[in-house]
Amino acid sequence: MNEKRNASVFDLNGIPKMSQTLPLALQHVVAMIVGCVTPAIIVEGVTGASWEDQIILIQAALLISAVATLIQVFPVHKYCGSGLPVIMGASFAYIPMLISLGSRFDLPTIFGAQLVGGAVAILVGVFYKKINALFPPIVTGTVVFTIGLSLYPTAVNYMAGGTGAADFGSPLNWAIALFTLGVVLFCNHFTKGITKMASILIGMACGYVLALVLGKVSFAPVAEAGWFQITTPLHFGIKFELTSIISMTIMCIVGSVEAIGDFTSTAGGGLDREATENEMCGGIIGNGIACILGGLFGGIPTATFSQNVGIVIMTKVVNRFVIGTAAVIILLAGFIPKFASLLTTIPSCVLGGATVSVFAMIAMTGIKLIVKEELTARTISIVGLSVAVGIGVIQAPGCLGLFPDWVRTIFGESAVVMSSIMSIALNLILPREEAEAEEMVYEAERV
């Protein structure tokens, strides 16, 4: 029992000393907190949510992220949760689609689609070994790259002050945004340790102070908010709309496959072994369940946070109790409306200056996945055509104008959907080069 109570932070199981646990847990919270609430802030701006609903969206993002992390770290049986030391948070990958659905429909439609998408993610977890071959690095890399590219306009609009703002595009907004970005880059490339890990948080804090000095911050929402509030189920309601469900389903499949990469990185970099089949299946199923809970409570779909995976790989601190403590801290923050309301006071230009670097990293992560495979004529065609069609359709408004409304909603509103379908189809259709085909046959025989 004493060994269990005084376990090493480098052991997966056991309870380390609280003097070690708390600072290591806070490090994870600091690294993920801004990224966790930013998607909720972006979605609330698109949907025109009321001030009260804005706070609930942020609270729900924190609550669902905490619950999703606890499910992953402490799995229920062996089929719900990976058991790996990962931090879950609201996913940036869903933002392009959520912006599209939020501007076209409303929050209840988003959460209705999310319920179905979560159920599909569970099925992906159950049958992941059979469908994993559909998503080699060339496909997942292309999709992730498209996600990053499609997020750039969102970041730039925020840097300019937020679409619809009276001072949109003003030099002051751009000055604050570029200052914030400069601090992020300095901390990320010229410092080490916690300062490097928390570069986005520090950059946003510095940008926030500058905006405060320049009179662009109002604390009225914080004064009106309470100290404690529990998010009630179905606060936003639920609507089911077929085209939204199809779009969300595709994204949940893509998100599930993307999670496989983070589970693999965590097991390999932190535990020096490959992730097991049960860990993969349980992890995807757990994320699907978290997605369903998010649909019920108003939380955006979650994903493994790569920055926290990076912390685990760099520090080798894999203890599940440390990660669980971080989840509890996030959970407590989700019950405090004043904390959520404080986050709503962040000016759009500060948010844009901080997140543009995140979106850039997403795009570059996609490129890293792509170059895992040799750039042959075949792979170049898959990437080039998939990105061209995905990005091209949303950059050419009205190009599907004479198609039925359901076609425009599914295929014309999100670059990720078109890119995903194109990359999967081309990967299946285009013939492999002889050496590559022989290698695929050898791998299939070995398995």
XYZ file of C-alpha atoms in Angstrom:
447
model
C 0.000 0.000 0.000
C 2.863 2.372 0.821
C 4.404 1.696 -2.577
C 1.085 2.515 -4.229
C 0.838 5.742 -2.239
C 4.380 6.808 -3.060
C 4.572 5.736 -6.668
C 6.905 7.389 -9.119
C 5.447 9.936 -11.533
C 7.217 7.914 -14.230
C 5.055 4.853 -13.469
C 1.700 4.496 -15.203
C -0.123 3.341 -12.068
C 0.016 4.302 -8.403
C -0.385 7.539 -6.438
C 2.674 9.837 -6.234
C 3.184 12.441 -3.533
C 0.852 15.423 -3.875
C 3.852 17.769 -3.793
C 4.904 16.192 -7.103
C 1.444 15.585 -8.513
C -0.024 19.079 -8.226
C 2.608 21.104 -10.144
C 2.803 18.469 -12.879
C -0.994 18.449 -13.179
C -1.113 22.259 -13.320
C 1.429 22.165 -16.136
C -1.027 20.139 -18.211
C -3.912 22.459 -17.319
C -1.922 25.552 -18.314
C -0.944 23.946 -21.631
C -4.524 23.071 -22.629
C -6.903 25.570 -21.008
C -6.871 28.211 -23.756
C -7.105 25.668 -26.561
C -9.977 23.964 -24.764
C -12.259 27.007 -24.557
C -11.289 28.720 -27.836
C -13.502 26.520 -30.081
C -16.488 27.303 -27.842
C -15.748 31.041 -28.067
C -15.536 30.831 -31.871
C -18.791 28.857 -32.169
C -20.669 31.217 -29.860
C -19.641 34.135 -32.083
C -21.002 32.428 -35.202
C -24.316 31.344 -33.692
C -25.066 34.681 -32.019
C -25.536 33.049 -28.621
C -26.691 35.214 -25.725
C -24.236 36.227 -23.022
C -25.648 33.592 -20.640
C -25.372 30.890 -23.302
C -21.808 31.946 -24.096
C -20.814 31.231 -20.493
C -22.599 27.872 -20.553
C -20.818 26.878 -23.783
C -17.443 27.599 -22.189
C -18.391 25.807 -18.955
C -19.601 22.803 -20.934
C -16.368 22.712 -22.959
C -14.381 22.469 -19.731
C -16.717 19.939 -18.098
C -16.851 17.591 -21.091
C -13.089 17.847 -21.580
C -12.547 16.863 -17.946
C -14.999 13.959 -18.159
C -13.484 12.795 -21.460
C -10.008 12.851 -19.891
C -11.171 10.860 -16.859
C -12.796 8.288 -19.151
C -9.527 7.882 -21.074
C -7.265 7.763 -18.030
C -9.457 5.496 -15.868
C -11.323 3.293 -18.376
C -14.605 1.617 -17.543
C -13.846 -2.079 -17.998
C -11.582 -2.402 -21.057
C -13.963 -1.138 -23.715
C -14.489 2.482 -22.676
C -11.284 4.477 -22.406
C -7.698 3.841 -23.443
C -6.011 3.820 -20.031
C -3.266 5.995 -21.538
C -2.065 9.306 -20.029
C -3.804 11.686 -22.457
C -5.570 15.017 -21.955
C -8.779 15.563 -23.918
C -10.142 18.946 -24.959
C -12.540 20.665 -27.358
C -11.228 19.911 -30.835
C -10.074 22.568 -33.313
C -10.567 20.060 -36.130
C -14.341 20.482 -35.922
C -14.293 24.298 -36.097
C -14.702 24.698 -39.894
C -17.727 22.411 -39.885
C -19.179 23.933 -36.699
C -18.841 27.429 -38.175
C -20.691 26.239 -41.265
C -23.472 24.508 -39.334
C -23.725 27.327 -36.780
C -24.165 30.006 -39.425
C -26.622 27.903 -41.449
C -28.616 26.282 -38.648
C -28.370 26.697 -34.856
C -26.873 25.175 -31.708
C -29.605 22.513 -31.195
C -28.917 21.221 -34.729
C -25.179 21.032 -33.995
C -25.736 19.061 -30.795
C -28.287 16.756 -32.432
C -25.768 15.909 -35.142
C -23.135 15.434 -32.451
C -25.226 12.754 -30.719
C -25.330 10.713 -33.911
C -21.668 11.421 -34.680
C -20.685 10.155 -31.229
C -22.575 6.915 -31.842
C -20.738 6.482 -35.157
C -17.404 7.106 -33.395
C -18.244 4.269 -31.010
C -18.799 1.976 -33.998
C -15.435 3.073 -35.418
C -13.851 2.008 -32.125
C -15.573 -1.363 -32.201
C -14.529 -2.101 -35.795
C -11.376 0.026 -35.933
C -9.033 -2.836 -36.890
C -11.106 -3.657 -39.965
C -11.391 -0.079 -41.253
C -7.980 1.221 -40.190
C -6.564 0.328 -43.612
C -8.776 3.039 -45.145
C -6.825 5.719 -43.297
C -3.085 5.476 -44.012
C -0.887 8.525 -43.220
C -1.381 9.942 -46.727
C -5.136 10.178 -46.107
C -5.063 11.383 -42.499
C -2.260 13.817 -43.312
C -4.223 15.287 -46.214
C -7.291 15.747 -44.033
C -5.343 17.332 -41.162
C -3.539 19.631 -43.619
C -6.901 20.721 -45.057
C -8.219 21.377 -41.564
C -5.302 23.699 -40.867
C -5.694 25.566 -44.166
C -9.434 26.003 -43.717
C -8.892 27.541 -40.265
C -6.642 30.363 -41.529
C -9.493 32.704 -42.566
C -11.018 32.313 -39.095
C -7.748 33.327 -37.438
C -7.245 36.307 -39.753
C -10.813 37.541 -39.211
C -10.235 37.414 -35.474
C -6.892 39.211 -35.801
C -8.708 41.998 -37.652
C -11.175 42.365 -34.782
C -13.871 39.805 -35.488
C -16.298 39.783 -38.411
C -19.043 42.350 -37.864
C -17.093 44.442 -35.354
C -17.328 48.210 -35.771
C -13.535 48.499 -35.852
C -12.945 45.409 -38.018
C -9.643 45.741 -39.861
C -8.350 48.634 -37.771
C -4.569 49.130 -37.276
C -5.091 48.873 -33.512
C -6.589 45.391 -33.776
C -3.745 44.239 -35.987
C -1.140 45.757 -33.660
C -2.550 43.876 -30.650
C -2.852 40.641 -32.650
C 0.722 40.823 -33.939
C 2.029 41.684 -30.470
C 0.247 38.608 -29.085
C 1.664 36.447 -31.869
C 5.155 37.848 -31.243
C 5.016 36.883 -27.559
C 3.820 33.372 -28.478
C 6.689 32.930 -30.932
C 9.266 34.279 -28.482
C 8.161 31.963 -25.677
C 7.925 28.985 -28.012
C 11.316 29.372 -29.668
C 13.536 31.254 -27.208
C 12.522 29.777 -23.837
C 12.363 26.335 -22.232
C 10.305 24.377 -19.737
C 6.886 25.576 -18.609
C 7.289 28.923 -20.404
C 7.703 27.119 -23.711
C 4.829 24.728 -23.019
C 2.505 27.570 -22.002
C 3.562 29.915 -24.825
C 0.016 30.373 -26.131
C -1.355 31.115 -22.655
C 1.447 33.608 -21.930
C 1.017 35.281 -25.315
C -2.698 35.626 -24.783
C -2.171 37.004 -21.265
C 0.277 39.648 -22.556
C -2.043 40.559 -25.423
C -4.940 40.769 -22.986
C -3.036 43.192 -20.750
C -2.179 45.375 -23.755
C -5.817 45.354 -24.893
C -6.885 46.239 -21.347
C -4.526 49.224 -21.273
C -5.889 50.370 -24.648
C -9.482 50.183 -23.408
C -10.666 47.163 -25.404
C -11.730 45.008 -22.423
C -14.945 45.248 -20.400
C -15.408 43.376 -17.120
C -19.173 43.912 -16.946
C -19.927 40.231 -17.789
C -17.666 39.047 -14.953
C -19.436 41.233 -12.393
C -22.824 39.848 -13.453
C -21.776 36.170 -13.419
C -22.267 33.924 -10.393
C -19.680 31.877 -8.547
C -21.149 28.418 -9.017
C -23.415 26.872 -11.633
C -24.134 23.357 -12.873
C -24.742 22.948 -16.592
C -28.094 21.240 -17.054
C -28.717 18.581 -19.718
C -30.392 19.669 -22.965
C -30.111 23.363 -22.070
C -29.793 24.210 -25.769
C -32.230 21.552 -26.945
C -31.752 18.958 -29.664
C -32.692 18.997 -33.347
C -31.932 16.337 -35.923
C -31.206 17.500 -39.477
C -29.932 14.960 -41.994
C -27.290 17.006 -43.830
C -25.796 18.202 -40.543
C -25.705 14.626 -39.275
C -23.850 13.437 -42.385
C -21.254 16.216 -42.073
C -20.741 15.534 -38.367
C -20.510 11.785 -38.962
C -17.694 12.243 -41.483
C -15.835 14.515 -39.061
C -16.258 12.076 -36.159
C -14.764 9.295 -38.284
C -11.844 11.530 -39.243
C -11.419 12.615 -35.607
C -11.393 9.000 -34.451
C -8.631 8.113 -36.879
C -6.678 11.214 -35.867
C -6.896 10.064 -32.227
C -5.166 6.821 -33.194
C -2.082 8.854 -34.040
C -2.019 10.545 -30.640
C -2.581 7.267 -28.787
C 0.303 5.771 -30.754
C 2.545 8.750 -29.980
C 1.702 8.646 -26.267
C 2.342 4.923 -25.917
C 5.520 5.042 -27.983
C 7.015 8.252 -26.617
C 5.871 7.979 -23.014
C 5.714 4.238 -22.360
C 8.265 2.996 -24.943
C 5.857 0.493 -26.441
C 3.122 0.237 -29.029
C -0.473 0.944 -28.075
C -2.506 -2.257 -27.776
C -5.619 -3.030 -29.763
C -7.747 -2.719 -26.600
C -6.255 0.709 -25.863
C -7.024 1.902 -29.394
C -10.565 0.532 -29.426
C -11.310 1.734 -25.898
C -9.868 5.169 -26.599
C -12.042 5.733 -29.678
C -15.135 4.364 -27.941
C -14.471 6.614 -24.929
C -14.178 9.643 -27.189
C -17.462 8.692 -28.872
C -19.174 8.535 -25.483
C -17.709 11.954 -24.581
C -19.056 13.297 -27.875
C -22.548 12.076 -26.964
C -22.280 13.644 -23.495
C -21.206 16.885 -25.163
C -24.314 16.821 -27.341
C -26.462 16.474 -24.234
C -24.700 19.117 -22.120
C -23.588 21.617 -24.781
C -19.936 20.638 -25.074
C -18.053 20.664 -28.387
C -16.581 17.321 -29.625
C -13.309 16.450 -27.926
C -9.963 15.177 -29.163
C -6.605 14.294 -27.681
C -4.545 17.461 -27.180
C -1.246 17.173 -29.016
C 0.498 19.763 -26.832
C -0.196 17.597 -23.788
C 0.964 14.500 -25.648
C 4.153 16.452 -26.270
C 4.537 17.148 -22.543
C 4.176 13.442 -21.741
C 6.736 12.476 -24.393
C 9.211 15.161 -23.310
C 8.964 14.688 -19.526
C 8.171 10.930 -19.489
C 5.657 11.697 -16.703
C 3.028 9.071 -17.560
C 1.368 8.585 -14.176
C -2.391 8.366 -14.591
C -3.058 9.952 -11.191
C -1.219 13.105 -12.351
C -3.383 13.309 -15.489
C -6.501 12.562 -13.454
C -5.662 15.388 -11.053
C -5.385 17.743 -14.027
C -8.829 16.586 -15.163
C -10.296 17.314 -11.720
C -8.868 20.857 -11.806
C -10.442 21.389 -15.246
C -13.718 19.966 -13.934
C -13.779 22.415 -11.012
C -13.072 25.323 -13.362
C -16.107 24.257 -15.389
C -18.406 24.840 -12.420
C -17.349 28.487 -11.959
C -19.285 30.935 -14.209
C -17.032 33.837 -13.237
C -14.071 32.009 -14.720
C -16.015 31.270 -17.908
C -17.264 34.868 -18.140
C -13.702 36.172 -17.755
C -12.746 34.187 -20.839
C -15.565 35.849 -22.818
C -13.870 39.226 -22.261
C -10.844 38.240 -24.364
C -10.840 40.569 -27.413
C -11.078 38.892 -30.810
C -7.745 40.348 -31.936
C -5.966 38.709 -28.977
C -7.685 35.398 -29.705
C -6.655 35.580 -33.360
C -3.040 36.455 -32.578
C -2.759 33.443 -30.281
C -4.645 30.868 -32.359
C -3.097 31.570 -35.767
C 0.026 29.758 -34.596
C -2.093 26.807 -33.422
C -3.784 26.571 -36.811
C -0.386 26.751 -38.506
C 0.828 23.840 -36.366
C -2.246 21.816 -37.356
C -1.447 22.325 -41.037
C 2.200 21.400 -40.522
C 1.203 18.294 -38.571
C -0.692 17.235 -41.664
C 2.421 17.733 -43.777
C 4.467 15.628 -41.351
C 1.977 12.792 -41.760
C 1.989 13.151 -45.544
C 5.762 12.915 -45.878
C 5.800 9.659 -43.915
C 5.034 8.126 -47.293
C 7.266 8.642 -50.314
C 6.051 11.504 -52.508
C 5.364 9.617 -55.713
C 3.106 10.696 -58.571
C 0.312 8.758 -56.862
C 0.640 10.377 -53.421
C 1.077 13.849 -54.950
C -2.177 13.345 -56.875
C -4.016 12.263 -53.711
C -2.852 15.241 -51.681
C -2.993 17.858 -54.428
C -6.428 16.962 -55.786
C -8.023 16.413 -52.374
C -6.821 19.761 -51.017
C -7.641 21.535 -54.292
C -11.231 20.301 -54.340
C -11.775 20.743 -50.595
C -10.389 24.273 -50.320
C -11.498 25.266 -53.835
C -15.173 24.580 -53.226
C -15.408 26.779 -50.134
C -13.294 29.519 -51.751
C -15.659 29.689 -54.732
C -19.067 30.688 -53.310
C -21.939 29.601 -55.515
C -19.990 26.908 -57.360
C -22.684 24.417 -56.268
C -25.479 26.935 -56.614
C -27.690 24.843 -58.901
C -27.361 21.666 -56.817
C -30.027 20.645 -54.280
C -29.784 22.263 -50.860
C -28.635 19.034 -49.170
C -25.697 18.755 -51.582
C -24.605 22.334 -50.861
C -24.840 21.746 -47.112
C -22.830 18.500 -47.049
C -20.233 19.192 -49.721
C -20.120 22.972 -50.116
C -19.811 24.198 -46.544
C -16.753 22.382 -45.204
C -13.449 21.791 -46.952
C -12.740 18.888 -44.610
C -15.698 16.822 -45.817
C -14.741 17.085 -49.501
C -11.054 16.548 -48.778
C -11.791 13.457 -46.667
C -14.000 11.845 -49.299
C -11.587 12.651 -52.129
C -8.483 11.391 -50.334
C -10.119 8.109 -49.266
C -11.541 7.510 -52.742
C -8.298 8.341 -54.564
C -6.267 6.178 -52.181
C -8.526 3.229 -53.045
C -8.747 3.901 -56.789
C -5.286 5.020 -57.903
C -2.949 2.080 -58.598
C 0.035 1.688 -56.327
C 3.521 1.592 -57.740
C 5.056 -1.892 -57.919
C 7.444 -1.528 -54.955
C 4.725 -0.012 -52.814
C 2.262 -2.747 -53.727
C 4.774 -5.466 -52.812
C 5.352 -3.814 -49.441
C 1.587 -3.667 -48.794
C 1.246 -7.377 -49.574
C 4.147 -8.180 -47.229
C 2.580 -6.130 -44.414
C -0.789 -7.827 -44.942
C 0.813 -11.279 -44.806
C 2.778 -10.356 -41.683
C -0.382 -9.195 -39.891
